[in-house]
PDB file of C-alpha atoms and ligand atoms in Angstrom:
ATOM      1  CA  UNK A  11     102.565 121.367 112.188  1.00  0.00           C
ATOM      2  CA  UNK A  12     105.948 120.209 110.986  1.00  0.00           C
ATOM      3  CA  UNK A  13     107.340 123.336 109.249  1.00  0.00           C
ATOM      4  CA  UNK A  14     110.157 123.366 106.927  1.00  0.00           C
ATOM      5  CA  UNK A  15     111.617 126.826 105.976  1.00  0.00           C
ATOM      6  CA  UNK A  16     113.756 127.468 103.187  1.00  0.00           C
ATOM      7  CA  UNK A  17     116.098 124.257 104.120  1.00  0.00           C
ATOM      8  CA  UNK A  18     119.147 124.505 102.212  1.00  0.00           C
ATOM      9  CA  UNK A  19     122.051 121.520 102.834  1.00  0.00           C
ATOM     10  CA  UNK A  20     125.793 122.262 101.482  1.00  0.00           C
ATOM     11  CA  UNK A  21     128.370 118.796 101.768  1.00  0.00           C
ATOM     12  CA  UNK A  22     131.436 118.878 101.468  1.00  0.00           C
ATOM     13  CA  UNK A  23     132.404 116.425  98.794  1.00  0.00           C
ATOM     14  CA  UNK A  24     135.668 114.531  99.558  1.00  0.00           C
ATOM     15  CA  UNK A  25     138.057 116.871  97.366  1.00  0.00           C
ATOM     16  CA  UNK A  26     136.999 119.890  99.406  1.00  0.00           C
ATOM     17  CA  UNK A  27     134.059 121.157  96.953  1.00  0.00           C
ATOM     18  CA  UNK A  28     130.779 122.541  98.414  1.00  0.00           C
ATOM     19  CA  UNK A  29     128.006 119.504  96.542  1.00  0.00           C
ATOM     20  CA  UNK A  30     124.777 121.155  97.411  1.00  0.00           C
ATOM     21  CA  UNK A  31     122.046 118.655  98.229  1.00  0.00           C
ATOM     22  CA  UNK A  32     118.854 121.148  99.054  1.00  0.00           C
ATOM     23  CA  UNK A  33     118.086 124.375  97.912  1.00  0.00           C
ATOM     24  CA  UNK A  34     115.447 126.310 100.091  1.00  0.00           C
ATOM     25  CA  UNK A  35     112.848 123.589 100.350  1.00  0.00           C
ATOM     26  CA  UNK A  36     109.973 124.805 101.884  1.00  0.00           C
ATOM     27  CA  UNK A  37     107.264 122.215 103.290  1.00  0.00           C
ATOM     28  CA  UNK A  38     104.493 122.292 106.105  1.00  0.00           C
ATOM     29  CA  UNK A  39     103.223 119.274 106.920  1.00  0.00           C
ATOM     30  CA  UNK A  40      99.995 119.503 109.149  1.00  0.00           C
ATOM     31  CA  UNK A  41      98.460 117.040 111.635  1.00  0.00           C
ATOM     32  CA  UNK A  42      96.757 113.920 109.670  1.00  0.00           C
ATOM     33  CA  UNK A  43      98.298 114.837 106.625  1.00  0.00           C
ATOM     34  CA  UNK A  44     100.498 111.884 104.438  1.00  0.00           C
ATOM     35  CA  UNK A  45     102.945 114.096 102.615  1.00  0.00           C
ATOM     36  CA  UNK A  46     105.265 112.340  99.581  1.00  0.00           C
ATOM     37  CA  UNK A  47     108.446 113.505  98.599  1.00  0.00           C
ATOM     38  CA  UNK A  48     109.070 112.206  94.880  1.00  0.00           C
ATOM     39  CA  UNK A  49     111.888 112.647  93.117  1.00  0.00           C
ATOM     40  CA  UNK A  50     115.041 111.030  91.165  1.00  0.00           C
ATOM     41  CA  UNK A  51     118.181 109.999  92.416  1.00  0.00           C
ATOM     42  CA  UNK A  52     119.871 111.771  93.841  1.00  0.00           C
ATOM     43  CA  UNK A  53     117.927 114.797  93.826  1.00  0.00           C
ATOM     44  CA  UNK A  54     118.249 115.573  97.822  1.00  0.00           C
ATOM     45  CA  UNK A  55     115.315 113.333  99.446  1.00  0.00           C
ATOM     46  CA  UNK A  56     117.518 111.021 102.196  1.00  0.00           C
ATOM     47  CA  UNK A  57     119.055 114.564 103.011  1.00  0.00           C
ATOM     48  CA  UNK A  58     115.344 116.874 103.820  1.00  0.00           C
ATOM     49  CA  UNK A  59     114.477 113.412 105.813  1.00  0.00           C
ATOM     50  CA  UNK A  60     117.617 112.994 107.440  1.00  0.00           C
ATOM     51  CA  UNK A  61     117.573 116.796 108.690  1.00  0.00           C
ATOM     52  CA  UNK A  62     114.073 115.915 109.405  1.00  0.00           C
ATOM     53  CA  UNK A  63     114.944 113.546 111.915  1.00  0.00           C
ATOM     54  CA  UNK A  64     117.857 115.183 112.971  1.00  0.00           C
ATOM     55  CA  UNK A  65     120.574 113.444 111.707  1.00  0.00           C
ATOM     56  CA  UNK A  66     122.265 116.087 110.284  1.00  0.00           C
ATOM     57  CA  UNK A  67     122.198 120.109 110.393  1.00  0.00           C
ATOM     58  CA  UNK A  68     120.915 122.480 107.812  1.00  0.00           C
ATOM     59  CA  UNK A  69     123.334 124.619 106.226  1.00  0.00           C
ATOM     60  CA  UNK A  70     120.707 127.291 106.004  1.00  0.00           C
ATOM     61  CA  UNK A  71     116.736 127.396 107.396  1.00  0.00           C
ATOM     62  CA  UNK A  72     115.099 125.609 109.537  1.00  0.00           C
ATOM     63  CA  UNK A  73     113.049 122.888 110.303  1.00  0.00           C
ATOM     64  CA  UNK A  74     110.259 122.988 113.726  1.00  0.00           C
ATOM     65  CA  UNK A  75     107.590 120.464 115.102  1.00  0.00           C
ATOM     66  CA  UNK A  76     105.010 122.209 116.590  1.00  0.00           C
ATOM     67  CA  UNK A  77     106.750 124.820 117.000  1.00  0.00           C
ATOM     68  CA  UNK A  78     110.137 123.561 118.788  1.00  0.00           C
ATOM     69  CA  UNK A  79     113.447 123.604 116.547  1.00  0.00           C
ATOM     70  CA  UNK A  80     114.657 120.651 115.657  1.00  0.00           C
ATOM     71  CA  UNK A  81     118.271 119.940 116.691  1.00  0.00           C
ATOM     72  CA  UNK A  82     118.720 115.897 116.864  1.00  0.00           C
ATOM     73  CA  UNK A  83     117.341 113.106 117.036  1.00  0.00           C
ATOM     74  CA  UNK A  84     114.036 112.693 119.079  1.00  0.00           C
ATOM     75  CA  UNK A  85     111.026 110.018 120.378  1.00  0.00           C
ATOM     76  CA  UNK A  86     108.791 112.340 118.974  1.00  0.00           C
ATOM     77  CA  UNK A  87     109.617 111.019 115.360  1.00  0.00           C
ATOM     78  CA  UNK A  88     109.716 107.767 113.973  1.00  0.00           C
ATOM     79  CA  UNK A  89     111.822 106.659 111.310  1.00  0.00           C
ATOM     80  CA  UNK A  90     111.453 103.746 108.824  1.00  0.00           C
ATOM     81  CA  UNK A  91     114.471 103.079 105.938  1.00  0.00           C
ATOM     82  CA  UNK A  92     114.524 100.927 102.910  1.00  0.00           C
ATOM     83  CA  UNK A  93     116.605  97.973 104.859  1.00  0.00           C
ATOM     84  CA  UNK A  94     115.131  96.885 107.938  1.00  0.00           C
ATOM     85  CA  UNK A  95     117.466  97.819 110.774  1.00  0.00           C
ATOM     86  CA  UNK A  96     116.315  95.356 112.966  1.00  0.00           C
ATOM     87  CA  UNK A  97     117.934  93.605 115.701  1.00  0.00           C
ATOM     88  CA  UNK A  98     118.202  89.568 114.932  1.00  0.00           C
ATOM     89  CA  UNK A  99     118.863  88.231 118.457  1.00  0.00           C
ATOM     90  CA  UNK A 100     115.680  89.907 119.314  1.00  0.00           C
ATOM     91  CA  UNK A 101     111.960  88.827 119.151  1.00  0.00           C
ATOM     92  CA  UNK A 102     110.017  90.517 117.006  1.00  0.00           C
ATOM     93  CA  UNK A 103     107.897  91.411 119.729  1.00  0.00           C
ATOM     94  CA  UNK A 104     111.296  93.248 121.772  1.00  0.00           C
ATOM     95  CA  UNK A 105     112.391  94.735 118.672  1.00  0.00           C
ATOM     96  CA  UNK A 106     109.202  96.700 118.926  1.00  0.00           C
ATOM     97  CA  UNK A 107     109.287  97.382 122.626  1.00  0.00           C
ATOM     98  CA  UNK A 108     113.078  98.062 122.076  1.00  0.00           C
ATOM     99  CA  UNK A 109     112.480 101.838 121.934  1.00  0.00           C
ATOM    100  CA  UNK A 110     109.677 102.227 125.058  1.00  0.00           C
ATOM    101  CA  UNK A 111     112.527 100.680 127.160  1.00  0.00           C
ATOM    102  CA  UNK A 112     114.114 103.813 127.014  1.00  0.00           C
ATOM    103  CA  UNK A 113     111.428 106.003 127.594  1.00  0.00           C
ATOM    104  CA  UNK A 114     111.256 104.104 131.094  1.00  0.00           C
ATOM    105  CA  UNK A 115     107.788 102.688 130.650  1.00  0.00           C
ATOM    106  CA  UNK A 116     107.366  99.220 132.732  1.00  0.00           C
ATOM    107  CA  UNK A 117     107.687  95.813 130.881  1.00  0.00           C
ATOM    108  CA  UNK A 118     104.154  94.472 131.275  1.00  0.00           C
ATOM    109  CA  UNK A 119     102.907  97.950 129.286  1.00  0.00           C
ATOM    110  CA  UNK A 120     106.218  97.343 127.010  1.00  0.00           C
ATOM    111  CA  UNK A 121     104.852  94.247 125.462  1.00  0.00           C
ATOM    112  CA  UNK A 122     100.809  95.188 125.666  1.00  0.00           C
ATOM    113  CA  UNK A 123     101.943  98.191 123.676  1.00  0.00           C
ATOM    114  CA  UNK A 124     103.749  96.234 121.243  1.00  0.00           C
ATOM    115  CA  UNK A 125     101.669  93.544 120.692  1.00  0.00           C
ATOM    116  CA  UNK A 126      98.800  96.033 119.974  1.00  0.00           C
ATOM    117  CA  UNK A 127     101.170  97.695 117.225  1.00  0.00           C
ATOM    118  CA  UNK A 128     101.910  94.255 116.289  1.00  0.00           C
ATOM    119  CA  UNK A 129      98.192  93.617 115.263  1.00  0.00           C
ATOM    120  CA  UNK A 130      97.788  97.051 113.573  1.00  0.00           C
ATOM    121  CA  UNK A 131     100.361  95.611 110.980  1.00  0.00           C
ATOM    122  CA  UNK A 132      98.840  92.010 110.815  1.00  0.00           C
ATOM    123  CA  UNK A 133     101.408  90.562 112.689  1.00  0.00           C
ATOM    124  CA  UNK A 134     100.512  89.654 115.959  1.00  0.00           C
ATOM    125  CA  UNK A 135     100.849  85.696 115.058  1.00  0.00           C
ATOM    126  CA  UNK A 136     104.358  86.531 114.844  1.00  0.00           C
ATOM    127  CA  UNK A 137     105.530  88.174 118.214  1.00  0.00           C
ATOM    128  CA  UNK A 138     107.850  85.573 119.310  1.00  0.00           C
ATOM    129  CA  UNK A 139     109.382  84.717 115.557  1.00  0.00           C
ATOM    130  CA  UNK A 140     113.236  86.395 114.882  1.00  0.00           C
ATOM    131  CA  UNK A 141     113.473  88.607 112.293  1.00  0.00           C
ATOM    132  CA  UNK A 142     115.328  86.149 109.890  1.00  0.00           C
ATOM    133  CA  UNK A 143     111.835  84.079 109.635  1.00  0.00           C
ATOM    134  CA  UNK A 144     110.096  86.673 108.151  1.00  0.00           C
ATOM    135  CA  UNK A 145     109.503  87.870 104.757  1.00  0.00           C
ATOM    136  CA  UNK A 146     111.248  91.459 103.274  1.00  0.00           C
ATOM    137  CA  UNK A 147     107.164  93.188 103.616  1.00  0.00           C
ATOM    138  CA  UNK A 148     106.807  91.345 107.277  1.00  0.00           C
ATOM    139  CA  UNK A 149     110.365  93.087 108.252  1.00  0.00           C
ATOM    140  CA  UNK A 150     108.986  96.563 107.216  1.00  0.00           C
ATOM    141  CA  UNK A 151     105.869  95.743 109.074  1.00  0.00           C
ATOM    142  CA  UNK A 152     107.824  95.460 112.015  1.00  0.00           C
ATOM    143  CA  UNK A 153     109.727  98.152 111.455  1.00  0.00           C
ATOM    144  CA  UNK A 154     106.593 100.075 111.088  1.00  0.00           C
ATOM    145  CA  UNK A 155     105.251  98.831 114.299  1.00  0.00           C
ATOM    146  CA  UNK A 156     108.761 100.163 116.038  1.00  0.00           C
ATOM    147  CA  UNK A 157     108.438 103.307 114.818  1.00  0.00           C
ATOM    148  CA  UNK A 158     104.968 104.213 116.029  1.00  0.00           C
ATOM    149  CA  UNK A 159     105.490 102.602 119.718  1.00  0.00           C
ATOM    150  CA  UNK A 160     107.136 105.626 120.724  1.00  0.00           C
ATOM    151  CA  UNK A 161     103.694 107.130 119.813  1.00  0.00           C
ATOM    152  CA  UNK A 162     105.436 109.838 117.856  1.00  0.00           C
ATOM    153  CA  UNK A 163     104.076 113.367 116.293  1.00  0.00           C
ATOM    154  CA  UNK A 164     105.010 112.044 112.742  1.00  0.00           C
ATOM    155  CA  UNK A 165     106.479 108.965 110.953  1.00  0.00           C
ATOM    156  CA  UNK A 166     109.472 109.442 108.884  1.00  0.00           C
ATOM    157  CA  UNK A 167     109.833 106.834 105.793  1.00  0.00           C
ATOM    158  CA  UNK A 168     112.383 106.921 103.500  1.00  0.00           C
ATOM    159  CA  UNK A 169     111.512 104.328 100.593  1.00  0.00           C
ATOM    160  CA  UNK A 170     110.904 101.524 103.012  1.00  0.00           C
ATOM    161  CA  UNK A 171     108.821  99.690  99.846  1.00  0.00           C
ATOM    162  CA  UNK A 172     111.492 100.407  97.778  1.00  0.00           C
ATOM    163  CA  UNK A 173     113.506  96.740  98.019  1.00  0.00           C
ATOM    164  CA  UNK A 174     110.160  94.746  98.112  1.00  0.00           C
ATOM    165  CA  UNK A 175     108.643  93.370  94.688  1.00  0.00           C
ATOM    166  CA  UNK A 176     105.532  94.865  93.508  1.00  0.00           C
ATOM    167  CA  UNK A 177     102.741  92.668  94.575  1.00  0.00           C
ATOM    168  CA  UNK A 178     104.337  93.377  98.327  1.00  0.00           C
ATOM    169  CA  UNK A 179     104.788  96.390  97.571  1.00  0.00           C
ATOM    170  CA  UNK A 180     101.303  97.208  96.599  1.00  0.00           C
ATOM    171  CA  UNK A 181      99.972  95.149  99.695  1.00  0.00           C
ATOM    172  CA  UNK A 182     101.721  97.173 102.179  1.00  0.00           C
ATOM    173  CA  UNK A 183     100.745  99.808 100.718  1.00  0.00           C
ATOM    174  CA  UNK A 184      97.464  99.282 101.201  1.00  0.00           C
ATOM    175  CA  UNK A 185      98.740  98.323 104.674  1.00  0.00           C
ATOM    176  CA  UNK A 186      99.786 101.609 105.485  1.00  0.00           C
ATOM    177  CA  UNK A 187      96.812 103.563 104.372  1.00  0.00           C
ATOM    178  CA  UNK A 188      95.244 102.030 106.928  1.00  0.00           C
ATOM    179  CA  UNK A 189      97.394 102.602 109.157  1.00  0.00           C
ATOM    180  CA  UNK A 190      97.593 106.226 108.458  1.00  0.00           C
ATOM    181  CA  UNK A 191      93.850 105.956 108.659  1.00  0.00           C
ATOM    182  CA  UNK A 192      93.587 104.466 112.105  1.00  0.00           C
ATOM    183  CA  UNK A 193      95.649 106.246 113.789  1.00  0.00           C
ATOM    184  CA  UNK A 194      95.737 109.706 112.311  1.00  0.00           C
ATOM    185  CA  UNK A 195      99.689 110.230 112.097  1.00  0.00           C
ATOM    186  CA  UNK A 196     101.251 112.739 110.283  1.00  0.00           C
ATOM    187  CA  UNK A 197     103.343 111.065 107.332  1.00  0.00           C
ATOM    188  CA  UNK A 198     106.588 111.942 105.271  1.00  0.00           C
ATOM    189  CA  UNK A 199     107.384 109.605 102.814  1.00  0.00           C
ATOM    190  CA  UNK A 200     110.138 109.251  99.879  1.00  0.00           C
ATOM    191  CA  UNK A 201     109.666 107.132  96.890  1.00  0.00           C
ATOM    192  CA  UNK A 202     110.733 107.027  93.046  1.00  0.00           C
ATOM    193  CA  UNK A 203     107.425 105.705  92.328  1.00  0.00           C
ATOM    194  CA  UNK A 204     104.852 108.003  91.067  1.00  0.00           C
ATOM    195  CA  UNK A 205     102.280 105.500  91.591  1.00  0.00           C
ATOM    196  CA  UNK A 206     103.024 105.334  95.209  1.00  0.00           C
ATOM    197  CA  UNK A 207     102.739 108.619  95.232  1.00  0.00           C
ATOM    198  CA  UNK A 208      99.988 109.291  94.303  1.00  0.00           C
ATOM    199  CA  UNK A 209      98.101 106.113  95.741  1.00  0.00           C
ATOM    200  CA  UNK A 210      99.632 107.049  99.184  1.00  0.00           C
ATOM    201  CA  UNK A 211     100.018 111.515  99.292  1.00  0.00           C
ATOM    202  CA  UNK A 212      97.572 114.115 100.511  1.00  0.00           C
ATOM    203  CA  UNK A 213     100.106 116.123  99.292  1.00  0.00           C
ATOM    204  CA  UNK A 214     102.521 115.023  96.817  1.00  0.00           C
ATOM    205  CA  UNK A 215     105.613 117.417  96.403  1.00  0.00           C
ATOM    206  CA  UNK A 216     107.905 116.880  92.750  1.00  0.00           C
ATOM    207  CA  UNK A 217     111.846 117.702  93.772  1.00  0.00           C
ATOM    208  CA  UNK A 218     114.136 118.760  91.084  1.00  0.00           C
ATOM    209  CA  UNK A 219     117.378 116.977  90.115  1.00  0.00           C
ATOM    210  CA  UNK A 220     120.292 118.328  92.573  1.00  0.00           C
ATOM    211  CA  UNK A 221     120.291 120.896  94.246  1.00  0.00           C
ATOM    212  CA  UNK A 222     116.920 120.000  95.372  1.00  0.00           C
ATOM    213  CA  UNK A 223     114.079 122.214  94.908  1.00  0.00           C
ATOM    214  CA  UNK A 224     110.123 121.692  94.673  1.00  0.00           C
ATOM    215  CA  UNK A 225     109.022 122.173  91.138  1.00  0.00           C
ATOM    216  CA  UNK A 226     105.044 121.097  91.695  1.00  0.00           C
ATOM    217  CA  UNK A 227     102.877 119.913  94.248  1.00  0.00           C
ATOM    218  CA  UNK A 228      99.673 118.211  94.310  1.00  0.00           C
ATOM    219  CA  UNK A 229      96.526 117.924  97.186  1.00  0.00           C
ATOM    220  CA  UNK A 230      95.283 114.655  96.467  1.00  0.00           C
ATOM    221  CA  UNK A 231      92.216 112.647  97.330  1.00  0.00           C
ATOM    222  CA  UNK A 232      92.735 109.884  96.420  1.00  0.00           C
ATOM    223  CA  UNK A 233      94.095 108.620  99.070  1.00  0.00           C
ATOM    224  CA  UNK A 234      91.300 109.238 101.696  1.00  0.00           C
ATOM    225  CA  UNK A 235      88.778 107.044  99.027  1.00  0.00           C
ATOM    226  CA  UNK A 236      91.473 104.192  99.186  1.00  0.00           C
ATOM    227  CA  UNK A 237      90.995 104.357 103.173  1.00  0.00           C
ATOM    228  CA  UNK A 238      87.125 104.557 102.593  1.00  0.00           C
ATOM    229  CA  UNK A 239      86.742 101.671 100.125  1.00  0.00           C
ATOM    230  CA  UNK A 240      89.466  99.673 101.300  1.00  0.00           C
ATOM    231  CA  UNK A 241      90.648  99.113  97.745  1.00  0.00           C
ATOM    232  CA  UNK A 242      92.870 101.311  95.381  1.00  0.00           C
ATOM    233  CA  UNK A 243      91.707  99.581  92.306  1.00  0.00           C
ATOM    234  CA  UNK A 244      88.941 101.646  91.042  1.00  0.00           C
ATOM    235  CA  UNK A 245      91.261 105.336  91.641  1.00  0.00           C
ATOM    236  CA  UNK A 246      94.645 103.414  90.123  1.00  0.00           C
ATOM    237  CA  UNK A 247      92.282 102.708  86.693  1.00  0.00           C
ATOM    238  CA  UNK A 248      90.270 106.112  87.160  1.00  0.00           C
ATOM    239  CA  UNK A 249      90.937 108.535  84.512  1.00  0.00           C
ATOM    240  CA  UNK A 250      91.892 111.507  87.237  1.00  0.00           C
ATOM    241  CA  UNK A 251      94.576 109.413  88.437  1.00  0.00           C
ATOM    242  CA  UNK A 252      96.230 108.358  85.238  1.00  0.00           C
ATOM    243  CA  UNK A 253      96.235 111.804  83.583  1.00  0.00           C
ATOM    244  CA  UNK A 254      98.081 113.120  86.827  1.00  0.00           C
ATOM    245  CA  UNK A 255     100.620 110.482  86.330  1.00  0.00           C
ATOM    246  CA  UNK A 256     101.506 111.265  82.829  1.00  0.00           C
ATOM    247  CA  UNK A 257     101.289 115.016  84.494  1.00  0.00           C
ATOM    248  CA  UNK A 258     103.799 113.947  87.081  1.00  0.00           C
ATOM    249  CA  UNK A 259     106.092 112.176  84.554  1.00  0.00           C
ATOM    250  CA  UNK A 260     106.416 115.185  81.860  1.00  0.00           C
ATOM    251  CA  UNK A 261     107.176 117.540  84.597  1.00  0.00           C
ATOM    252  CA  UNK A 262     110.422 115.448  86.188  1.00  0.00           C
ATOM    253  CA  UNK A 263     111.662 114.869  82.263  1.00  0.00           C
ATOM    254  CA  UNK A 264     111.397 118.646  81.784  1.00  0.00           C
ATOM    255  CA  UNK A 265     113.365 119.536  85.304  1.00  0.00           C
ATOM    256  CA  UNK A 266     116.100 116.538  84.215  1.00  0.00           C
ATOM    257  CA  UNK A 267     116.144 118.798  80.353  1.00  0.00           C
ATOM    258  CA  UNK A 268     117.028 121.400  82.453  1.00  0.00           C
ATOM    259  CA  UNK A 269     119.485 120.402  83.946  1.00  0.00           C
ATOM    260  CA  UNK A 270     121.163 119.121  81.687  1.00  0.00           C
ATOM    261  CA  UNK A 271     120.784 122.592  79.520  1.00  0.00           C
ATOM    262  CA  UNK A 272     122.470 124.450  82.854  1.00  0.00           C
ATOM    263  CA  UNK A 273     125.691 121.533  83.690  1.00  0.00           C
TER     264      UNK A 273
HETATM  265  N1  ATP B 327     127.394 112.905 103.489  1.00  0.00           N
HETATM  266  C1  ATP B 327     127.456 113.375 102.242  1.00  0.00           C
HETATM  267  N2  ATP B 327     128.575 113.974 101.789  1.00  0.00           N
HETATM  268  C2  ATP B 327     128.646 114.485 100.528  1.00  0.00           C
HETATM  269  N3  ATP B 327     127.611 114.441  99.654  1.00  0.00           N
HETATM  270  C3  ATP B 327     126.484 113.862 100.051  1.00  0.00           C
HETATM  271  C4  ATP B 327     126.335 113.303 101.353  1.00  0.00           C
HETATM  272  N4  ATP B 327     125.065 112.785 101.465  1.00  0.00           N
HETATM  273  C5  ATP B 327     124.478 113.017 100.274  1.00  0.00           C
HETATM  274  N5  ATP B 327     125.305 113.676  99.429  1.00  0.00           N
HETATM  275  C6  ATP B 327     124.989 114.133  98.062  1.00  0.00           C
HETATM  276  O1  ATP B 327     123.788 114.893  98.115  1.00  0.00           O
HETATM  277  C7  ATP B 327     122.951 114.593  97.020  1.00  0.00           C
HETATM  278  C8  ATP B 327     121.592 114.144  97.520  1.00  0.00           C
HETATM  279  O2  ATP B 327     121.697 112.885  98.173  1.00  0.00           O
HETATM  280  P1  ATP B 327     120.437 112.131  98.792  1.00  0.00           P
HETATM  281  O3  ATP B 327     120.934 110.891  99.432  1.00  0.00           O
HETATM  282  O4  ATP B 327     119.686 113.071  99.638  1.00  0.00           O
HETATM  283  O5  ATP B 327     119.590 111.800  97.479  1.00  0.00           O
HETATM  284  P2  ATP B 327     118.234 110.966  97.311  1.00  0.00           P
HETATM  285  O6  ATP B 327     117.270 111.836  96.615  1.00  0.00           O
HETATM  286  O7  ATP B 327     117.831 110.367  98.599  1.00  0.00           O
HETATM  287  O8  ATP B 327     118.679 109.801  96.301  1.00  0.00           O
HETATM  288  P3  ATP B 327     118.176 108.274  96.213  1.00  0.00           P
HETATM  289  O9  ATP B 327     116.817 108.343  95.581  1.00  0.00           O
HETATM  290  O10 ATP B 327     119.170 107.626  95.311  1.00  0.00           O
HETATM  291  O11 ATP B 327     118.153 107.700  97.596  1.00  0.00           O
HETATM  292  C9  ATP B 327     123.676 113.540  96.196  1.00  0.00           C
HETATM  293  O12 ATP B 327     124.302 114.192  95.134  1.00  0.00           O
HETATM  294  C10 ATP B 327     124.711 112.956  97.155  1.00  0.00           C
HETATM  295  O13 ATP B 327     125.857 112.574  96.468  1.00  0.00           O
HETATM  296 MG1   MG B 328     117.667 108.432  99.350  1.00  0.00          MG
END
């Protein structure tokens, strides 16, 4: 279980006021779960994942994986942004060993490892290409296939659809349903869409405009008959799915009213 307890983030903003970012978010994310974080700008969602992977302290709470604190970084979670970060002198296949070098695990098992990952993301015809020759959705592939190598306890994603246009988009999401699927990992992942929400969450969770709070969340199924039929079509048209996103949608206009009533 990853277990979030009452996280709470203060910054201080550049002319010495406390902005806070989080406000006693409470989450537990259990193994084979794909948990969405949806939200507006703004509204504190790079922050939870960023504490998450231990990039930057709570002010207040706490946040464990299986039961150990987090502190800092660590192998046993990956972490896929918006931009790619890979590295463009490298292959594509050594950008996905990259991180197993460090964990001291031989070359030969390096690149068996990574070409296997490479495969799970449909892109083992492209182990030797450099990063520049591929597409926005094959550079997020990659970047998915570095962040599992490590075999980590749970995958971290902060929008990493969120710069592709929606036809990739939609294919990798479908991509990473399977994914999910095949390899049972635990899943965090931000977006602004409520369609990818809800095509992608077990559990969706609705954050409030800063400080962020959850107002709502949402066990879902519709995920797991994506994975089964292999095709979101028939839940994105289904009647259950469309009424929840008007759902969705009237409950982040009423927390934006509200705020706007309190500043
Ligand atoms: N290092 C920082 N110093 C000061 N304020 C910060 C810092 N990082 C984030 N904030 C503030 O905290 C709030 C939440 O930021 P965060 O990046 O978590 O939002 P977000 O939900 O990820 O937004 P977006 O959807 O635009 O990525 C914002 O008001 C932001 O200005
Ligand atoms: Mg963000």
């Amino acid at each position: 279980m990853l277990r979030i307890d009452q996280a709470t983030v203060f910054f201080a903003a550049r002319d010495g006021r406390a902005v806070q970012a989080l406000d006693r978010v409470s989450l537990d994310i259990p193994e084979g779960s794909f948990v969405v974080a949806l939200g507006t700008s703004g509204c504190g969602k790079s922050t939870l994942l960023n504490a998450m992977a231990g990039f930057l302290p709570l002010s207040h709470g706490s946040i464990t994986l299986d039961g150990r604190p987090i502190i800092g970084p660590g192998a046993d979670r990956g972490v896929v942004f918006q931009k790619d970060t890979l590295l463009p002198w490298k292959s594509v296949l050594d950008n996905v060993a990259l991180g197993l070098k460090f964990a001291g695990i031989s070359r030969t098992e390096r690149r068996d490892r990574a070409m296997e990952l490479l495969r799970l993301v449909g892109l083992q015809d492209f182990a030797n290409a450099a990063p520049y020759e591929l597409s926005g959705g094959m550079r997020q592939r990659v970047g998915i296939a570095r962040a599992l190598a490590p075999d980590p306890a749970i995958l971290l994603m902060d929008e990493p659809f969120g710069a592709l246009d929606s036809m990739t988009r939609e294919q990798m999401q479908e991509l990473l349903v399977s994914v999910w699927s095949r390899t049972g990992k635990r899943i965090f992942f931000i977006t602004h869409s409520i369609d990818e929400a809800l095509v992608l969450g077990t559990q969706v969770v609705v954050m409030s405009p800063r400080p962020g709070r959850i107002v709502a969340r949402f066990d879902l199924d519709f995920v797991r008959t994506i994975a089964r039929d292999g095709d979101p079509r028939a839940v994105k048209t289904s009647v259950a799915f469309t009424g929840l996103r008007e759902d969705i949608r009237a409950i982040i206009h009423q927390s934006e009213d509200q705020k706007e009533l309190v500043s």
